Short mmCIF file of C-alpha atoms in Angstrom, two decimals:
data_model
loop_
_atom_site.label_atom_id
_atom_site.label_comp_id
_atom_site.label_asym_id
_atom_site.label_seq_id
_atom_site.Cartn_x
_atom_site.Cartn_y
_atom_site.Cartn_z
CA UNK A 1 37.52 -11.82 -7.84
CA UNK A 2 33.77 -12.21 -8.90
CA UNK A 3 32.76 -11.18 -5.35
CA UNK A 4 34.76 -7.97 -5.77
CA UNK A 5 33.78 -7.18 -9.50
CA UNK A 6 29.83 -7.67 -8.16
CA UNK A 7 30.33 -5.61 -5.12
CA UNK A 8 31.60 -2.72 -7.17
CA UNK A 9 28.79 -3.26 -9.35
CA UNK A 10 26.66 -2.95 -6.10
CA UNK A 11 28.73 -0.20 -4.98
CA UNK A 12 28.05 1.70 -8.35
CA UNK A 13 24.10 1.34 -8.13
CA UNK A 14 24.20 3.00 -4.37
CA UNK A 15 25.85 6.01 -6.12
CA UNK A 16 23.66 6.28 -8.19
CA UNK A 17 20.74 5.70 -6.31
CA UNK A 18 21.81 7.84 -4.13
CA UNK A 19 22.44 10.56 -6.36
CA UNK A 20 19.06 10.84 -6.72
CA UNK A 21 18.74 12.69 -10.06
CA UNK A 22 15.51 11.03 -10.95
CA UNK A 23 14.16 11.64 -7.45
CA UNK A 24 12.04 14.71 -5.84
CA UNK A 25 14.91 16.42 -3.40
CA UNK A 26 13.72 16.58 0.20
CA UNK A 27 11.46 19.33 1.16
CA UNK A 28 13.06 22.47 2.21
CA UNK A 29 10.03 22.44 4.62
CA UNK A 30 11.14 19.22 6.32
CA UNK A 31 14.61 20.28 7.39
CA UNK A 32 12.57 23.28 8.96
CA UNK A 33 10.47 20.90 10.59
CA UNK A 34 13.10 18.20 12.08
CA UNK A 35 14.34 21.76 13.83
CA UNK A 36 11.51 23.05 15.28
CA UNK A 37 10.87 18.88 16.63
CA UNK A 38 14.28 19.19 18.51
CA UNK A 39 13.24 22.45 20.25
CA UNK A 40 11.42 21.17 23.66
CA UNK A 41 9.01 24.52 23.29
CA UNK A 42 7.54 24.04 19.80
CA UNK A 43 4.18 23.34 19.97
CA UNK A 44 2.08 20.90 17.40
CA UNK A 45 -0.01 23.67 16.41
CA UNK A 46 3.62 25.85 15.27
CA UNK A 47 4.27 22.60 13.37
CA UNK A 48 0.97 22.59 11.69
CA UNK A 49 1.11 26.15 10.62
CA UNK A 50 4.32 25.40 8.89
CA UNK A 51 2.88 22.60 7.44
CA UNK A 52 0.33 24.49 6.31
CA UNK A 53 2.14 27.05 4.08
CA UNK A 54 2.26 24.58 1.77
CA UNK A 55 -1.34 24.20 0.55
CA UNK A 56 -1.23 21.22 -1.66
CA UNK A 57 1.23 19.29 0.81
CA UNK A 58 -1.15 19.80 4.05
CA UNK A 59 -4.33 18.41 1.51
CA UNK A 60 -2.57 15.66 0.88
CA UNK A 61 -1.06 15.28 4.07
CA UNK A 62 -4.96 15.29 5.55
CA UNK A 63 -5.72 13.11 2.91
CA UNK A 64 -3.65 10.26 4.23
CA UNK A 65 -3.72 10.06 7.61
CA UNK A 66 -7.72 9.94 7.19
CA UNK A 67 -7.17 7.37 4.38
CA UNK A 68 -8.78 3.63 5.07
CA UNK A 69 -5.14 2.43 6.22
CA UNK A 70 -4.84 4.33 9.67
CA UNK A 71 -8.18 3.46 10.47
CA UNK A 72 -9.24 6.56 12.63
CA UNK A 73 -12.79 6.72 13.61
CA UNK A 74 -13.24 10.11 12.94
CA UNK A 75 -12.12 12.65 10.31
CA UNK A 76 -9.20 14.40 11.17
CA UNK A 77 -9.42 18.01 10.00
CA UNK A 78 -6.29 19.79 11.33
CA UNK A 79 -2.68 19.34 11.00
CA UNK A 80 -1.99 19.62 14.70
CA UNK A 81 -4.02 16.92 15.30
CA UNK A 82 -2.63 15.24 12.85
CA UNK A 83 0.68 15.51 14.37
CA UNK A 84 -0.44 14.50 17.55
CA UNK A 85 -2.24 11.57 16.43
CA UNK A 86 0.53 9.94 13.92
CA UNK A 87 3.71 11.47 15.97
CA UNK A 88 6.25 13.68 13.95
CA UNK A 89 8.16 10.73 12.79
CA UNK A 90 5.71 9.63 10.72
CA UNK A 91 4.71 12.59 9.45
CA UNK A 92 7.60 13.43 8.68
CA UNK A 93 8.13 10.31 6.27
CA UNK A 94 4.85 11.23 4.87
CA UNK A 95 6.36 14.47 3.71
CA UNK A 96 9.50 13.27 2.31
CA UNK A 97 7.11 10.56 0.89
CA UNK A 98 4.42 12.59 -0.80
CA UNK A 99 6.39 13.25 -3.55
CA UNK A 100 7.01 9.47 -4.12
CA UNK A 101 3.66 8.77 -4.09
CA UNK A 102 3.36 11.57 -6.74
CA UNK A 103 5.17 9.60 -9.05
CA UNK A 104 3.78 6.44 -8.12
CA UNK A 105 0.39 7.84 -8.68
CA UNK A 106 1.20 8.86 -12.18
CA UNK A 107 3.67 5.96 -12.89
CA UNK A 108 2.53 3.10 -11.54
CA UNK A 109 -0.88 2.58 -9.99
CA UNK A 110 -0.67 -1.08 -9.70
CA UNK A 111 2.11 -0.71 -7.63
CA UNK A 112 -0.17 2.30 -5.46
CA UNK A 113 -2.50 0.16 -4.57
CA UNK A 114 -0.22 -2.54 -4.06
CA UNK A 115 1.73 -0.31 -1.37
CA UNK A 116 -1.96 0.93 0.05
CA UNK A 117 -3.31 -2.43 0.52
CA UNK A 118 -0.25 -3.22 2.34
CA UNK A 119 -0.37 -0.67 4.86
CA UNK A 120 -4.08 -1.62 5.47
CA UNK A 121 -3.43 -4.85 6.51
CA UNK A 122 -0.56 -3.87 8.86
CA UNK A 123 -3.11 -1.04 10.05
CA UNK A 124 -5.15 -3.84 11.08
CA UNK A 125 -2.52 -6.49 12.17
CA UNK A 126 -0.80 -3.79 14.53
CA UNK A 127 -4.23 -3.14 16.35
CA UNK A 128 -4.86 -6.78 16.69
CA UNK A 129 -1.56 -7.13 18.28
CA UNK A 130 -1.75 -4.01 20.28
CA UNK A 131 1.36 -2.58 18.89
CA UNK A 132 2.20 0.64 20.73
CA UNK A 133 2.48 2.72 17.60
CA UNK A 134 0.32 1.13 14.48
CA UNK A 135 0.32 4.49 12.53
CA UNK A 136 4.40 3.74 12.21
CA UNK A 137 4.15 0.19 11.05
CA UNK A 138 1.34 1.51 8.74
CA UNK A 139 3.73 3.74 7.50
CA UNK A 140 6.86 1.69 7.20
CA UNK A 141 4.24 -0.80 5.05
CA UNK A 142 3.11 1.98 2.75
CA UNK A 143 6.67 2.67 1.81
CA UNK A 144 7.86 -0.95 1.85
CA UNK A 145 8.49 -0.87 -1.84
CA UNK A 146 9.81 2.38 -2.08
CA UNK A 147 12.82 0.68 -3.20
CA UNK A 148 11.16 -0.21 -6.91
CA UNK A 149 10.33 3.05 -7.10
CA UNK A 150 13.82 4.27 -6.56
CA UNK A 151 14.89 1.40 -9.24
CA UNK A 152 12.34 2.34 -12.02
CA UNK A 153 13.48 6.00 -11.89
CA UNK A 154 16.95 6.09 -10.71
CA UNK A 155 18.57 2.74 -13.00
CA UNK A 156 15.36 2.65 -16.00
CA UNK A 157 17.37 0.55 -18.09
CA UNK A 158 18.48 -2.52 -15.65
CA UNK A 159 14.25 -2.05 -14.43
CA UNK A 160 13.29 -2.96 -17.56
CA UNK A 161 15.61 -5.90 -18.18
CA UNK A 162 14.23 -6.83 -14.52
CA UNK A 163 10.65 -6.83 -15.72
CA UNK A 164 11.88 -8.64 -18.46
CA UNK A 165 13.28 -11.36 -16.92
CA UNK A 166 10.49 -12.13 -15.02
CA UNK A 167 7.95 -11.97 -17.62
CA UNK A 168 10.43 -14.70 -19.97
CA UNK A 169 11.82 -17.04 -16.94
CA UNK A 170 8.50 -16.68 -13.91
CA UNK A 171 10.79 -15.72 -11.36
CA UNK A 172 9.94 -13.62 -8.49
CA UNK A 173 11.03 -9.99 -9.07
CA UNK A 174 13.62 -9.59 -6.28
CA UNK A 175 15.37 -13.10 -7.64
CA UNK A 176 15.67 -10.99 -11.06
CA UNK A 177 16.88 -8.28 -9.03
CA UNK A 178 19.62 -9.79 -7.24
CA UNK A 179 20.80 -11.57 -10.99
CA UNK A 180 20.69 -8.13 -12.65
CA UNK A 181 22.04 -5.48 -10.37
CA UNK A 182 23.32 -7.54 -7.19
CA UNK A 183 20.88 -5.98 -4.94
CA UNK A 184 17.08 -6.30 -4.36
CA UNK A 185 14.35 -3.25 -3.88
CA UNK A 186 13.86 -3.89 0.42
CA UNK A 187 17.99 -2.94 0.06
CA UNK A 188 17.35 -0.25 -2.03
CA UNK A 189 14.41 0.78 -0.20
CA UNK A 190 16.06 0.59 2.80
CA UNK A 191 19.32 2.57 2.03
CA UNK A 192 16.95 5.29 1.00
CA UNK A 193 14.75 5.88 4.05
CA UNK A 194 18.00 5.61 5.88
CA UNK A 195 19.37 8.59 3.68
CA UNK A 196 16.37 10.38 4.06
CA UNK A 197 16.88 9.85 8.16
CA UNK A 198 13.86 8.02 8.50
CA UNK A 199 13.82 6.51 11.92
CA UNK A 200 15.15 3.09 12.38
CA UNK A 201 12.03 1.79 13.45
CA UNK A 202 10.88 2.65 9.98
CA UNK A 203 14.06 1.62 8.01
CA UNK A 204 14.03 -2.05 9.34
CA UNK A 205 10.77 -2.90 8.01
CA UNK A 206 11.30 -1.80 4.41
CA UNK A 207 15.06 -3.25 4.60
CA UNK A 208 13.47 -6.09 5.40
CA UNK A 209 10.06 -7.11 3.57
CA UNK A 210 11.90 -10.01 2.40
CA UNK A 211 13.71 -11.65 5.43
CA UNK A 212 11.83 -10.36 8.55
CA UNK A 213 14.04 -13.04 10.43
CA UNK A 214 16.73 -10.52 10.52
CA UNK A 215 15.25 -8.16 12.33
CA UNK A 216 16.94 -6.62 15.25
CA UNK A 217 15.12 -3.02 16.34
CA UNK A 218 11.40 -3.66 15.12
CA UNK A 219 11.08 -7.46 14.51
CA UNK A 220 7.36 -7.44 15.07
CA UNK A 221 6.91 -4.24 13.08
CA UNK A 222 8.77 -6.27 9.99
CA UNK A 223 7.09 -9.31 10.16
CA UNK A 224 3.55 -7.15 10.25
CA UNK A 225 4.54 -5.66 6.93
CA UNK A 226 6.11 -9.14 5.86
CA UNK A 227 2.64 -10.57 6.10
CA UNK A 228 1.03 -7.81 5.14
CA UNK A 229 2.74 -8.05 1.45
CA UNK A 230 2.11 -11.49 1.67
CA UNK A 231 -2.07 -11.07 1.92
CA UNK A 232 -2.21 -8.27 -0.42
CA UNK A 233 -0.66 -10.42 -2.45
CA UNK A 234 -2.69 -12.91 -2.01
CA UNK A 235 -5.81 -10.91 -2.23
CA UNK A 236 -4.60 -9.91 -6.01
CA UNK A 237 -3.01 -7.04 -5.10
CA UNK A 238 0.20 -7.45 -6.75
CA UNK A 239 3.23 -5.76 -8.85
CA UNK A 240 3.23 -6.93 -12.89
CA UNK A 241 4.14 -10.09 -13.80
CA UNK A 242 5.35 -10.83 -10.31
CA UNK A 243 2.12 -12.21 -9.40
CA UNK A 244 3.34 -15.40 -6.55
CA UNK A 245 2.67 -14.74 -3.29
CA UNK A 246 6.25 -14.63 -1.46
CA UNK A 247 7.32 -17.38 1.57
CA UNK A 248 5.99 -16.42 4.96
CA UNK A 249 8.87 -16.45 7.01
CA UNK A 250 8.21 -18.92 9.82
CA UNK A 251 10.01 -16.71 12.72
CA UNK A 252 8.02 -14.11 11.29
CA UNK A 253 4.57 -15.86 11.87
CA UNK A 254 5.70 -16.46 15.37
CA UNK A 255 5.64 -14.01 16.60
CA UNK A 256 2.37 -12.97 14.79
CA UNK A 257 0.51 -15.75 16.76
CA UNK A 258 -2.44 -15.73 14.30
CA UNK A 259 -4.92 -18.30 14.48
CA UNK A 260 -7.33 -19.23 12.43
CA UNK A 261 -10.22 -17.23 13.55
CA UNK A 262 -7.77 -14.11 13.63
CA UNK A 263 -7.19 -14.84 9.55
CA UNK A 264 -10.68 -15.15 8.96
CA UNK A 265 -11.52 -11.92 10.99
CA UNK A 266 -8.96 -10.21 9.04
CA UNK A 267 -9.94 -11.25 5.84
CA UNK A 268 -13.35 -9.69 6.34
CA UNK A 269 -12.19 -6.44 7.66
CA UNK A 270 -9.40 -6.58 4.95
CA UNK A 271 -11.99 -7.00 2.26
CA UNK A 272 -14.22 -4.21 2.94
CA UNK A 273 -10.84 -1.43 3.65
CA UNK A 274 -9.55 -2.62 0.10
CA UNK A 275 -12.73 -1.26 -1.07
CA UNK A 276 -11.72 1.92 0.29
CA UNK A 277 -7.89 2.01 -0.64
CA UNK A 278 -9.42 1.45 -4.45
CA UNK A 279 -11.78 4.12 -3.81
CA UNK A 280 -8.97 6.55 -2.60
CA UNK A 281 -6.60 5.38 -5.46
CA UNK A 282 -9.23 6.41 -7.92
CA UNK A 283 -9.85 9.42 -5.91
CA UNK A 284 -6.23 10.22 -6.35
CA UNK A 285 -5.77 9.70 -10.15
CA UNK A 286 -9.09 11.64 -10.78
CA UNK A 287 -7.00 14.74 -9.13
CA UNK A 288 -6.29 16.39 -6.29
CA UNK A 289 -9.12 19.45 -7.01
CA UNK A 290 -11.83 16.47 -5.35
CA UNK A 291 -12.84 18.36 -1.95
CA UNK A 292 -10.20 19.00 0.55
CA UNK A 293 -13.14 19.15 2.83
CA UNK A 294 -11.90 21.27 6.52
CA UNK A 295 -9.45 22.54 3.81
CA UNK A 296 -5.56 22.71 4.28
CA UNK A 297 -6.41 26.30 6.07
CA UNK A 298 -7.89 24.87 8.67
CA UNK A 299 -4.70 24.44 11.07
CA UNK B 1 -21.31 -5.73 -3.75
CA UNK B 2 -19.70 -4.04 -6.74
CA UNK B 3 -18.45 -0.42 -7.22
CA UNK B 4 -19.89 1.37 -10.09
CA UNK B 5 -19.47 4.48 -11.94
CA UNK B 6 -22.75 6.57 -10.92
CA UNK B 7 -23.28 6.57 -14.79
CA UNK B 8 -24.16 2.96 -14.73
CA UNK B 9 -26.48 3.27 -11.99
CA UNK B 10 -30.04 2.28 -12.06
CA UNK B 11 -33.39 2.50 -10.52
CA UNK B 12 -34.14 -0.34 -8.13
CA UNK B 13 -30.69 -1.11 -7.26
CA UNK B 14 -29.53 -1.23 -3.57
CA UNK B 15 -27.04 0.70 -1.84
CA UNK B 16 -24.21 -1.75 -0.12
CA UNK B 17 -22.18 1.43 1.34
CA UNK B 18 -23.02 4.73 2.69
CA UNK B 19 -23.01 7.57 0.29
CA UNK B 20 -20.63 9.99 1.88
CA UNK B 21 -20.21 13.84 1.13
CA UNK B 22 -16.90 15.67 2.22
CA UNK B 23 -15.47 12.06 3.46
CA UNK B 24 -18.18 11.68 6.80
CA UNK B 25 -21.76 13.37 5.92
CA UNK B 26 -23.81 10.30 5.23
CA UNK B 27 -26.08 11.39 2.02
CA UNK B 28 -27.56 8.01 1.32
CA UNK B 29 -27.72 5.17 3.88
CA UNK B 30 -26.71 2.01 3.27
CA UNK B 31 -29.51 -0.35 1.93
CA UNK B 32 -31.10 2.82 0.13
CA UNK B 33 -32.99 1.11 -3.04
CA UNK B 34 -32.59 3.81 -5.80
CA UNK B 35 -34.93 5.88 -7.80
CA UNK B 36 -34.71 8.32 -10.55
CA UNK B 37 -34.36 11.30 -8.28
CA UNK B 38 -31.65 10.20 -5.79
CA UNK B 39 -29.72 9.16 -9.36
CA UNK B 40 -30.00 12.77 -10.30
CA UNK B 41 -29.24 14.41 -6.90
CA UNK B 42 -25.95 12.30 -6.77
CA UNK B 43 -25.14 13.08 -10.44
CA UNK B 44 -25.39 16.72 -9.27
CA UNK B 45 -23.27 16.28 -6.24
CA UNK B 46 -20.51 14.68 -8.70
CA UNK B 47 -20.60 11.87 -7.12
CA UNK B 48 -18.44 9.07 -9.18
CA UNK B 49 -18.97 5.96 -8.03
CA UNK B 50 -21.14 4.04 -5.40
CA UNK B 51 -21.37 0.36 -4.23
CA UNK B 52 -24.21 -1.66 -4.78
CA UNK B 53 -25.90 -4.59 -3.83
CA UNK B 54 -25.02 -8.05 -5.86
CA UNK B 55 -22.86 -7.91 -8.92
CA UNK B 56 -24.98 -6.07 -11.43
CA UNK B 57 -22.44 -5.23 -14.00
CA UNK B 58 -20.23 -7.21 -16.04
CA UNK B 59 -17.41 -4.68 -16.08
CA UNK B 60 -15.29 -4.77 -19.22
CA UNK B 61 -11.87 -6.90 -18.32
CA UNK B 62 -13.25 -7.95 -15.44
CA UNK B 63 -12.91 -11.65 -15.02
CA UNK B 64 -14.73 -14.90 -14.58
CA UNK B 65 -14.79 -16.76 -11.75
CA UNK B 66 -13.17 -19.41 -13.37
CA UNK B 67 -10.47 -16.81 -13.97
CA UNK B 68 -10.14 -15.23 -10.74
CA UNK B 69 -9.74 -18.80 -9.18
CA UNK B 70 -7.37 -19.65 -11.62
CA UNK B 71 -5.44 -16.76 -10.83
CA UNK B 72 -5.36 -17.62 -7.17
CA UNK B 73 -4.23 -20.72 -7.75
CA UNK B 74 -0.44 -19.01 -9.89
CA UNK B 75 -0.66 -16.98 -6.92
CA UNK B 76 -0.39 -19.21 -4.13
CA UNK B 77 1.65 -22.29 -6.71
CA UNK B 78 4.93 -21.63 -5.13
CA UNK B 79 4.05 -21.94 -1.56
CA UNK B 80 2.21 -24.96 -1.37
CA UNK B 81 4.48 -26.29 1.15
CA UNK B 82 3.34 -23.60 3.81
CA UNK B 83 0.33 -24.47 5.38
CA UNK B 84 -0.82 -21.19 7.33
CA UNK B 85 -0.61 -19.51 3.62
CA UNK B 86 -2.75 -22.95 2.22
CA UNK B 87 -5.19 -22.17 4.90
CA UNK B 88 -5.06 -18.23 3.42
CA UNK B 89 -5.53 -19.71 -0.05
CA UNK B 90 -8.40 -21.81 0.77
CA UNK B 91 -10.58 -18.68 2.80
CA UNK B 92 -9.74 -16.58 -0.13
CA UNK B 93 -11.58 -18.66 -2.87
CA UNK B 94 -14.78 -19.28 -0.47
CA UNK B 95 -14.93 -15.61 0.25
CA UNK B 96 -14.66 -15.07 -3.63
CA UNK B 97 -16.82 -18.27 -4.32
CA UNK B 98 -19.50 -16.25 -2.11
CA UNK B 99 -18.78 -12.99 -4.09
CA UNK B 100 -20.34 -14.44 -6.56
CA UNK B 101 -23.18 -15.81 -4.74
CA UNK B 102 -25.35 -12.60 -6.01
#
């Protein structure tokens, strides 16, 4: 009887998470997009023109994908490129994202540079292990949390006793989660991106955060971002009052194979991107207007 | 190194990053000691903040070291029992130990 009463509860939150009143609809522009992808003769440069129409989505597009977390060597001016580079998947979560990150921006910094620092790391992890595509498992680490934001705008009353209850008792937020609602932020997270139609190799590692172990498409892409949160965490890079560093899953570090030199490498090339990430958070709050340098006409 | 706010920079100090203009035009190397003039050039570039050499300012909130390892320690209390994140913990405080290290 509990079980059933709870999973109604559940049941009611994914409604209403889903319902998405709170949340920026998906950009007309990306259903126009996913169609011109399927066609076999579109060309990157058609996408990027499309892309371009919208001036202060292609800026901020550009912005990203030359931000400290994808770690190109060189600036990336166009949006062709840009397509090339990062594949249309994950641009294409970057434009459904934007918006989120608008809000996060102006909402929550903390949890920014929190989500930032997180997709440096698994910028830098996914190299190291010579992942095939690191821009997506940056990606899927920058949105890990997307599921908090989703929370704090969607269900502001239960996110508030949430906060609360960590604050008074010191648990970790997602144990305050599952007491309050019956569902943690990865789930939430995770029934989002897969609403959206983000690629499974993208949903798994924000389902996930939290128990890598179960991974089944991507299981090294989850326990990249898995650690990831972990050392950003570690670093100081947290969310509120939730300040412990999570359990590292031990399948998880498996198949990460780190040793101890690879940590300490890390840590030093960490160090100096985070300087970056709080650069380019500050950056962002101080405005878009900065310098759009090669300029979102530049296709 | 510490970020600062170009408004509390000062003759003499050293440049620990690059200077960059429209994200990759180098404007002032690294190591660059700073004078009066380069101050005002990069106030009229708008430049807002630069790194620097050591830890010359004693931002408002920031914290002690005392603090910050204090912090680290709540951080990393509930996973004692994990020793590749012990190992994390301990590399953290030396590198923020040496941080300190002017």
């Amino acid at each position: 009887m509990m079980d059933q009463e709870e999973s109604e509860e559940r049941r009611r939150f994914r409604r209403q998470l889903k319902e998405l009143k709170n949340l920026p609809t998906l950009p007309g522009i990306v259903a126009k997009l996913t169609r011109m992808a399927e066609n076999p003769d579109t060309t990157t440069d058609q996408m990027g023109r499309v892309i371009a129409q919208d001036h202060i989505l292609s800026a901020k597009l550009l912005k990203l994908v030359n931000s400290a977390f994808y770690g190109f060597p060189q600036r990336i001016s166009s949006l062709s490129s840009a397509i090339i580079l990062l594949g249309f998947n994950v641009i294409k979560s970057l434009i459904i994202s934007a918006s989120i990150f608008e809000l996060m921006e102006q909402h929550d910094v903390e949890l920014w540079q929190h989500s930032l620092g997180c997709a440096v790391v698994a910028n830098e992890l996914a190299r190291r292990l010579q992942v095939s595509d690191p821009e997506e498992v940056s990606t899927a680490a920058l949105l890990h949390d997307l599921g908090k934001v989703a929370m704090k705008l969607e269900l502001p009353g239960p996110y508030q006793e949430i906060g609360a209850m960590v604050r008074q008792r010191h648990i970790p937020r997602y144990q305050a989660e599952l007491e309050c609602l019956g569902l943690q932020h990865a789930e939430a997270g995770g029934w989002l991106a897969r609403f959206w139609m983000f690629p499974d190799r993208l949903v798994e590692p924000i389902l996930l955060h939290h128990a890598p172990e179960e991974a089944k498409i991507n299981p090294q892409a989850c326990a990249i971002v898995h650690f990831g949160d972990i050392l950003v965490r570690g670093l100081g890079y947290g969310h509120g009052d939730d300040v412990w560093v999570p359990p590292l899953s031990k399948k998880a570090w498996d198949i990460l194979r780190l040793s101890r030199e690879d940590l300490d490498d890390l840590l030093a090339v960490v160090e100096e991107k985070l300087w970056d990430v709080k650069g380019f958070s500050l950056e962002i709050q101080a405005g878009m207007e900065g310098r759009p340098a090669g300029g979102p006409a530049n296709v | 190194m510490q970020q600062i706010p170009l408004a509390a920079a000062a003759p003499g100090m050293v440049l620990a990053r690059a200077v960059l203009v429209s994200g990759d035009r180098v404007l002032c190397g690294k190591g660059t000691q700073l004078t009066e003039a380069i101050i005002d050039r990069l106030r009229h570039l708008e430049i807002g903040s630069i790194t620097v050499e050591g830890h010359p300012l004693g931002v408002e909130g920031e914290k002690t070291l005392e603090e910050q390892l204090a912090d680290l320690d709540e951080r990393f209390s509930r996973v004692q029992d994990i020793p590749p994140l012990m190992y994390l913990k301990m590399k953290i405080r030396e590198r923020l130990i040496a941080a300190q290290g002017r």
